[in-house]
Coordinates of C-alpha atoms in Angstrom, one line a residue:
M1469 CA 141.2 -116.3 91.0
S1470 CA 139.1 -114.1 91.5
Y1471 CA 137.1 -111.9 88.9
K1472 CA 138.9 -108.9 90.2
H1473 CA 142.4 -110.5 89.9
G1474 CA 141.8 -111.3 85.7
R1475 CA 143.7 -110.1 83.1
R1476 CA 143.8 -105.9 82.4
A1477 CA 142.1 -104.6 79.8
R1478 CA 143.6 -101.9 78.3
A1479 CA 141.3 -98.5 79.0
V1480 CA 141.2 -95.2 77.0
T1481 CA 138.8 -92.7 76.7
S1482 CA 138.1 -92.0 73.0
V1483 CA 134.8 -91.6 71.6
V1484 CA 134.0 -94.5 68.9
D1485 CA 130.6 -93.8 66.6
G1486 CA 128.9 -97.2 65.5
M1487 CA 128.0 -100.3 67.3
S1488 CA 129.3 -102.3 70.6
P1489 CA 132.3 -104.3 70.0
S1490 CA 132.9 -107.5 72.0
T1491 CA 129.4 -108.7 72.3
P1492 CA 129.0 -112.2 70.9
V1493 CA 125.4 -112.5 71.5
P1494 CA 123.0 -109.9 73.9
G1495 CA 124.2 -109.3 77.1
M1496 CA 127.4 -111.1 77.2
R1497 CA 130.6 -109.6 76.2
A1498 CA 133.5 -111.6 74.6
D1499 CA 136.1 -109.8 77.1
D1500 CA 136.4 -109.3 80.4
R1501 CA 135.1 -105.7 80.2
L1502 CA 131.3 -104.4 81.6
G1503 CA 129.6 -102.9 78.7
V1504 CA 126.9 -100.4 80.1
H1505 CA 124.5 -98.8 77.7
Y1506 CA 123.2 -95.4 78.2
A1507 CA 120.3 -93.0 77.2
L1508 CA 121.7 -89.2 77.6
T1509 CA 119.1 -86.0 77.3
L1510 CA 121.3 -83.3 77.0
A1511 CA 120.8 -79.5 78.9
R1512 CA 121.0 -76.7 76.3
G1513 CA 124.6 -76.5 75.2
E1514 CA 125.8 -79.5 77.3
R1515 CA 127.5 -81.6 74.6
A1516 CA 127.4 -85.6 74.6
A1517 CA 131.2 -85.9 74.4
D1518 CA 131.4 -84.0 77.6
K1519 CA 129.1 -86.2 79.3
A1520 CA 129.9 -89.7 78.4
A1521 CA 133.5 -88.3 79.6
Q1522 CA 132.0 -86.9 82.7
I1523 CA 130.1 -90.3 83.3
A1524 CA 133.7 -92.4 82.7
F1525 CA 135.7 -90.5 85.2
E1526 CA 133.1 -89.8 87.8
Q1527 CA 131.7 -93.4 88.4
T1528 CA 135.5 -94.5 88.1
V1529 CA 139.3 -92.0 89.7
E1530 CA 136.3 -89.2 90.7
L1531 CA 138.6 -87.0 89.6
P1532 CA 139.3 -84.0 86.2
P1533 CA 141.0 -85.9 83.5
D1534 CA 143.9 -83.2 84.1
L1535 CA 144.4 -83.9 87.9
V1536 CA 144.6 -88.6 86.8
P1537 CA 148.2 -90.1 86.0
P1538 CA 147.6 -91.0 82.2
A1539 CA 148.6 -94.8 83.0
L1540 CA 146.3 -94.8 85.9
A1541 CA 143.1 -93.5 83.5
E1542 CA 144.1 -96.0 80.9
R1543 CA 143.3 -98.7 83.8
M1544 CA 140.4 -97.4 85.3
V1545 CA 138.5 -95.4 83.8
G1546 CA 135.5 -95.8 81.6
R1547 CA 136.2 -96.7 77.8
V1548 CA 133.6 -94.3 75.5
E1549 CA 133.3 -97.1 72.8
V1550 CA 129.9 -96.0 71.2
L1551 CA 128.6 -92.6 71.1
H1552 CA 125.7 -91.7 68.9
E1553 CA 123.6 -88.8 68.6
R1554 CA 120.1 -89.2 68.3
G1555 CA 118.6 -85.8 67.5
P1556 CA 117.9 -82.7 69.4
R1557 CA 120.0 -83.4 72.8
Q1558 CA 119.2 -87.1 72.8
A1559 CA 122.3 -89.7 73.0
R1560 CA 122.9 -93.2 73.0
L1561 CA 126.3 -94.3 75.7
T1562 CA 128.1 -97.3 75.7
L1563 CA 131.0 -97.5 78.0
S1564 CA 132.8 -100.1 79.4
Y1565 CA 135.2 -100.7 82.6
G1566 CA 137.4 -103.2 83.6
P1567 CA 137.8 -105.6 86.5
D1568 CA 140.4 -103.7 88.0
S1569 CA 137.3 -101.1 88.3
I1570 CA 134.1 -103.3 89.5
G1571 CA 136.1 -105.4 91.8
D1572 CA 134.5 -108.6 92.6
D1573 CA 131.4 -107.9 94.8
L1574 CA 127.8 -106.9 94.1
P1575 CA 127.7 -104.2 95.3
Q1576 CA 131.2 -102.3 94.1
C1577 CA 129.4 -103.3 90.9
L1578 CA 126.2 -101.5 91.3
N1579 CA 127.8 -98.7 92.6
L1580 CA 130.3 -98.7 89.5
L1581 CA 126.8 -98.8 87.0
F1582 CA 125.1 -95.7 89.1
G1583 CA 126.4 -94.4 92.2
N1584 CA 127.6 -91.0 91.7
I1585 CA 125.6 -90.5 88.1
S1586 CA 122.4 -91.6 89.8
L1587 CA 122.8 -88.5 91.4
K1588 CA 122.7 -86.3 88.2
P1589 CA 119.9 -85.8 85.8
G1590 CA 119.4 -87.1 82.3
I1591 CA 121.3 -90.6 82.4
R1592 CA 119.7 -93.7 81.6
I1593 CA 121.2 -96.8 81.9
T1594 CA 119.2 -99.5 79.1
G1595 CA 121.5 -102.5 78.9
I1596 CA 124.2 -104.0 80.5
D1597 CA 126.8 -106.5 78.4
W1598 CA 128.2 -108.8 81.4
P1599 CA 131.8 -110.7 80.8
A1600 CA 131.5 -114.4 81.5
P1601 CA 133.7 -114.2 84.7
L1602 CA 131.7 -111.7 86.4
L1603 CA 128.7 -114.1 85.7
A1604 CA 130.4 -116.9 87.0
H1605 CA 131.6 -115.4 90.4
L1606 CA 128.5 -113.9 90.8
G1607 CA 126.5 -116.8 90.2
G1608 CA 122.8 -115.7 89.7
P1609 CA 119.7 -117.9 90.6
G1610 CA 120.7 -121.4 92.9
H1611 CA 117.3 -123.3 91.3
G1612 CA 116.0 -121.1 88.6
V1613 CA 113.2 -122.0 86.0
A1614 CA 113.9 -125.8 86.0
G1615 CA 114.8 -125.8 89.7
L1616 CA 111.3 -124.5 90.8
R1617 CA 109.8 -126.8 88.3
A1618 CA 111.3 -129.7 90.5
L1619 CA 110.1 -127.8 93.7
T1620 CA 106.5 -127.7 92.5
G1621 CA 106.3 -130.6 90.5
A1622 CA 105.3 -129.3 87.4
P1623 CA 107.4 -130.4 84.2
R1624 CA 105.9 -128.4 81.7
R1625 CA 102.7 -126.2 82.3
P1626 CA 103.2 -122.7 83.8
L1627 CA 103.2 -122.3 87.8
L1628 CA 100.6 -120.4 89.6
C1629 CA 101.2 -118.0 92.6
T1630 CA 99.1 -116.1 95.0
A1631 CA 99.6 -114.1 98.1
L1632 CA 98.2 -113.8 101.6
K1633 CA 95.7 -111.0 102.5
P1634 CA 94.9 -108.5 104.0
M1635 CA 97.4 -106.9 106.5
G1636 CA 95.0 -107.2 110.2
L1637 CA 94.5 -110.8 109.9
S1638 CA 95.5 -112.8 112.3
A1639 CA 97.7 -115.6 111.4
V1640 CA 95.3 -118.1 112.4
Q1641 CA 93.2 -116.9 109.4
L1642 CA 96.1 -116.6 107.1
A1643 CA 96.7 -120.4 107.5
E1644 CA 93.0 -121.0 106.9
R1645 CA 93.4 -119.3 103.7
C1646 CA 96.5 -121.1 102.9
E1647 CA 95.6 -123.9 103.4
A1648 CA 92.4 -123.3 100.7
F1649 CA 94.9 -122.4 98.4
A1650 CA 97.0 -125.8 98.4
R1651 CA 93.8 -127.7 98.1
G1652 CA 93.3 -125.9 95.1
G1653 CA 96.4 -126.4 93.5
I1654 CA 98.1 -123.3 93.9
D1655 CA 101.7 -123.8 93.4
I1656 CA 103.5 -121.3 95.4
I1657 CA 101.8 -119.0 98.2
K1658 CA 103.6 -116.7 99.6
D1659 CA 102.9 -113.8 102.0
D1660 CA 102.3 -110.5 101.0
H1661 CA 104.9 -108.6 100.7
G1662 CA 103.4 -106.1 103.5
L1663 CA 103.2 -108.7 105.8
S1664 CA 105.9 -108.9 108.3
D1665 CA 106.0 -109.1 112.1
Q1666 CA 102.5 -106.7 113.0
P1667 CA 101.1 -107.8 116.1
A1668 CA 98.2 -109.4 114.0
A1669 CA 100.3 -112.1 112.8
P1670 CA 103.4 -112.1 114.1
F1671 CA 106.7 -113.5 112.0
A1672 CA 106.9 -116.7 113.7
E1673 CA 103.4 -117.9 114.4
R1674 CA 102.5 -117.0 110.6
L1675 CA 105.3 -119.4 109.8
A1676 CA 104.1 -121.9 111.8
R1677 CA 100.5 -121.9 111.3
C1678 CA 100.7 -121.3 107.2
Q1679 CA 103.9 -123.9 106.9
E1680 CA 101.3 -126.3 108.8
A1681 CA 98.6 -125.9 106.7
V1682 CA 100.0 -126.6 103.4
S1683 CA 101.9 -129.7 104.3
R1684 CA 98.3 -131.2 105.6
A1685 CA 96.9 -129.9 102.7
N1686 CA 99.4 -131.8 100.6
A1687 CA 98.9 -134.6 102.7
Q1688 CA 95.3 -134.5 102.6
A1689 CA 94.7 -133.2 98.6
G1690 CA 97.8 -135.0 97.2
T1691 CA 98.9 -131.5 96.3
G1692 CA 102.6 -129.8 96.2
A1693 CA 102.0 -126.8 97.3
L1694 CA 104.7 -124.6 99.2
Y1695 CA 104.1 -121.8 101.4
F1696 CA 106.9 -118.9 100.6
P1697 CA 107.0 -116.8 103.9
N1698 CA 108.0 -113.2 103.7
V1699 CA 111.5 -112.4 105.5
T1700 CA 112.2 -109.4 104.3
A1701 CA 113.6 -107.7 107.4
P1702 CA 115.7 -105.4 109.5
A1703 CA 119.6 -106.9 109.2
G1704 CA 120.2 -108.2 112.7
E1705 CA 116.6 -110.2 112.1
L1706 CA 117.3 -111.6 109.0
P1707 CA 119.6 -114.5 109.2
G1708 CA 116.9 -115.6 112.1
R1709 CA 113.8 -115.6 110.2
L1710 CA 115.5 -117.2 107.4
A1711 CA 116.7 -119.6 109.5
A1712 CA 113.3 -120.0 110.7
A1713 CA 111.9 -120.4 107.4
R1714 CA 114.1 -123.4 106.8
A1715 CA 114.0 -125.2 109.9
A1716 CA 110.4 -124.6 109.4
G1717 CA 110.7 -126.5 106.2
C1718 CA 109.7 -123.9 103.7
R1719 CA 111.4 -124.8 100.1
G1720 CA 111.5 -120.7 99.6
V1721 CA 111.1 -117.6 100.8
L1722 CA 109.6 -113.9 99.1
I1723 CA 112.0 -111.0 99.8
S1724 CA 112.6 -107.2 98.1
P1725 CA 115.8 -106.7 97.4
W1726 CA 115.9 -102.8 96.9
L1727 CA 114.5 -102.8 100.5
V1728 CA 117.2 -105.2 102.4
G1729 CA 120.1 -104.6 99.6
L1730 CA 120.4 -107.0 96.3
D1731 CA 123.6 -109.1 97.4
T1732 CA 121.3 -110.3 100.3
L1733 CA 119.7 -112.4 97.5
R1734 CA 123.2 -114.3 97.3
Q1735 CA 123.3 -114.8 100.8
I1736 CA 120.2 -116.1 101.5
R1737 CA 121.4 -118.7 98.0
D1738 CA 124.8 -119.8 99.7
T1739 CA 123.6 -120.0 103.2
Y1740 CA 120.1 -121.0 103.0
G1741 CA 119.5 -123.0 99.9
L1742 CA 116.3 -121.8 100.0
A1743 CA 114.5 -120.7 96.6
V1744 CA 113.8 -116.7 95.8
L1745 CA 110.8 -114.8 95.1
A1746 CA 112.0 -111.6 94.2
H1747 CA 109.4 -108.4 95.0
P1748 CA 110.0 -105.2 92.9
A1749 CA 109.1 -103.1 96.3
L1750 CA 110.7 -99.2 95.8
T1751 CA 112.4 -99.9 92.3
G1752 CA 109.9 -98.0 90.5
S1753 CA 111.8 -95.0 92.0
L1754 CA 114.4 -96.0 89.3
F1755 CA 112.3 -96.3 86.4
A1756 CA 111.9 -92.9 85.1
R1757 CA 112.1 -91.5 81.3
T1758 CA 115.2 -89.5 80.8
A1759 CA 116.7 -90.8 84.1
G1760 CA 117.3 -94.0 86.2
I1761 CA 117.6 -98.0 85.1
A1762 CA 115.6 -99.3 82.5
P1763 CA 113.1 -102.1 84.8
E1764 CA 114.0 -104.8 82.3
V1765 CA 118.0 -104.1 83.7
V1766 CA 116.9 -103.6 87.2
L1767 CA 114.3 -106.3 87.3
G1768 CA 115.9 -108.7 84.4
D1769 CA 118.8 -108.6 84.7
L1770 CA 120.0 -107.2 89.0
F1771 CA 117.7 -109.5 90.6
R1772 CA 118.5 -112.0 88.3
I1773 CA 122.2 -112.3 88.7
A1774 CA 122.0 -111.6 92.3
G1775 CA 120.2 -115.1 92.9
A1776 CA 116.1 -114.3 92.3
D1777 CA 114.7 -117.4 90.7
A1778 CA 111.5 -115.7 90.1
V1779 CA 111.3 -112.1 89.6
I1780 CA 107.5 -110.6 90.1
Y1781 CA 106.8 -107.4 88.3
P1782 CA 103.3 -105.5 87.5
N1783 CA 101.9 -106.6 84.3
S1784 CA 100.3 -104.6 81.3
G1785 CA 96.6 -103.5 82.1
G1786 CA 96.7 -104.2 85.8
R1787 CA 97.1 -101.7 88.6
F1788 CA 100.5 -100.2 87.2
N1789 CA 101.6 -98.5 84.2
F1790 CA 103.9 -100.9 82.4
S1791 CA 103.9 -101.4 78.9
L1792 CA 102.8 -104.8 77.5
A1793 CA 106.7 -104.1 75.8
T1794 CA 108.1 -103.6 79.1
C1795 CA 106.4 -106.4 80.2
E1796 CA 107.8 -108.6 77.4
R1797 CA 111.4 -107.3 77.7
I1798 CA 111.5 -108.3 81.4
N1799 CA 110.9 -111.5 80.5
A1800 CA 113.1 -111.9 78.2
H1801 CA 115.8 -110.6 80.6
L1802 CA 114.9 -113.0 82.8
R1803 CA 114.8 -115.9 80.4
R1804 CA 117.5 -115.1 77.3
P1805 CA 121.0 -117.4 78.0
L1806 CA 123.6 -115.7 79.9
G1807 CA 126.6 -117.5 80.2
A1808 CA 126.2 -120.4 83.0
V1809 CA 123.8 -118.3 84.8
R1810 CA 120.3 -120.1 84.8
A1811 CA 117.1 -118.6 84.0
A1812 CA 115.1 -116.9 86.5
M1813 CA 111.2 -117.3 85.8
P1814 CA 109.3 -113.9 85.1
A1815 CA 106.2 -113.8 88.0
P1816 CA 103.5 -111.3 85.9
A1817 CA 101.1 -109.9 88.7
G1818 CA 99.7 -106.4 90.2
G1819 CA 95.7 -106.8 88.9
M1820 CA 96.3 -110.2 87.4
D1821 CA 92.5 -111.3 86.1
V1822 CA 91.6 -115.2 86.5
S1823 CA 89.6 -114.4 83.0
R1824 CA 92.7 -113.6 81.5
V1825 CA 94.8 -116.1 81.9
G1826 CA 94.4 -118.1 78.8
H1827 CA 95.8 -115.1 77.1
W1828 CA 98.9 -114.5 79.6
T1829 CA 100.0 -117.8 79.3
R1830 CA 99.8 -118.0 75.5
R1831 CA 101.4 -114.5 75.4
Y1832 CA 104.0 -115.1 77.6
G1833 CA 104.5 -119.1 77.6
P1834 CA 105.0 -121.8 79.5
D1835 CA 107.6 -120.5 81.8
T1836 CA 106.0 -118.4 83.8
L1837 CA 104.7 -117.7 87.1
V1838 CA 101.7 -116.5 87.4
L1839 CA 100.7 -114.7 90.6
I1840 CA 96.9 -113.4 90.7
G1841 CA 95.3 -112.3 94.3
G1842 CA 92.2 -110.2 94.8
S1843 CA 90.5 -111.9 91.4
L1844 CA 91.1 -114.8 93.3
Y1845 CA 89.8 -113.4 96.7
A1846 CA 86.9 -111.4 94.6
Q1847 CA 85.3 -115.3 94.1
G1848 CA 84.9 -116.0 98.0
D1849 CA 85.3 -119.7 97.5
L1850 CA 89.1 -119.8 97.8
E1851 CA 89.8 -123.9 97.1
R1852 CA 87.2 -124.1 94.5
A1853 CA 88.2 -120.4 92.7
A1854 CA 92.1 -121.9 92.9
A1855 CA 91.3 -125.5 91.5
A1856 CA 89.4 -123.7 88.3
L1857 CA 92.4 -121.5 88.2
R1858 CA 94.8 -124.8 87.8
A1859 CA 92.6 -126.6 85.7
A1860 CA 92.3 -123.8 83.5
V1861 CA 96.4 -123.2 83.4
E1862 CA 97.1 -127.1 83.2
E1863 CA 94.5 -128.0 79.8
P1864 CA 96.2 -126.4 77.1
F1865 CA 100.0 -127.8 78.7
T1866 CA 99.0 -131.4 78.8

């Protein structure tokens, strides 16, 4: 039985002040409704109750209340469960939606979460409470933390990742860098997310040369490195790139879900069986202070539930402005218990320095994929730099 054909939960639009009901564990519902938490910023003269009702109707029936038959409103319109005003022009809202309005596909779930209201000011999603039937249907990571450990042969320590760069090098040059990193003991060597099918290093040639380089290094040095090509591509080309990656012997791929569509991760999981390393390109447009969706919801919940086994995000103190608290919330959302959905591995990146890798692995714990690029390249000898990094990461966890 599909999720959308499950039992119907009663939907009402009354305003209740208090704590959100039906949440047995953080991030989960005890019933079959989808709970969404919002932070509301009210315009001058705007009432929180009016804004809450506006969201509930706009995201479902998309008509004024007096044009919706009561029986239909009860079944389809979002239920206001919590509405708490928190000072001048600020409010917290929890709405829940029944399974009939969600359907059983991820695009409609995203549309229900933030479709039309993404065009309105002062609405920010801060959390989601998932019903177990919907989680079971969507599935989550195909490999997850345990699966990535099995693929890399690293049962306890943090995993290491680096990126092939810069754009403009030939496929031969990128493969040489790939082999050096593999010999040095990097676990996952990914294409930089900007490497696509440019003339300097066409996808097919880069795929063949880099995978061959990793295989050769593993055989000669006794390492177990994996090469993850970037398969982000136009819709008509994506299946071909995924099939080529699997045929070449790759065990996983890099993809930017917000560029190609989040549900593509499920296709990769279900059709190709490849591990998915998700890149956050373009998601920053969602992370405004008073509108959009919180980073831990996008990168921690949505990417994981769609099928990402590991999720790259910009670490605190790097080139971007994520706070330490935001990074730790992303980590928690990726790894917390969430029904039958596997935990995914956080991949802090964006200016990570080799000199501070010990600090970050102690802070974030062993179930972390540490992504370091420029700080390795700056040392010149890539194999030696990678080996030193590997030793630094291994020592506390052996």
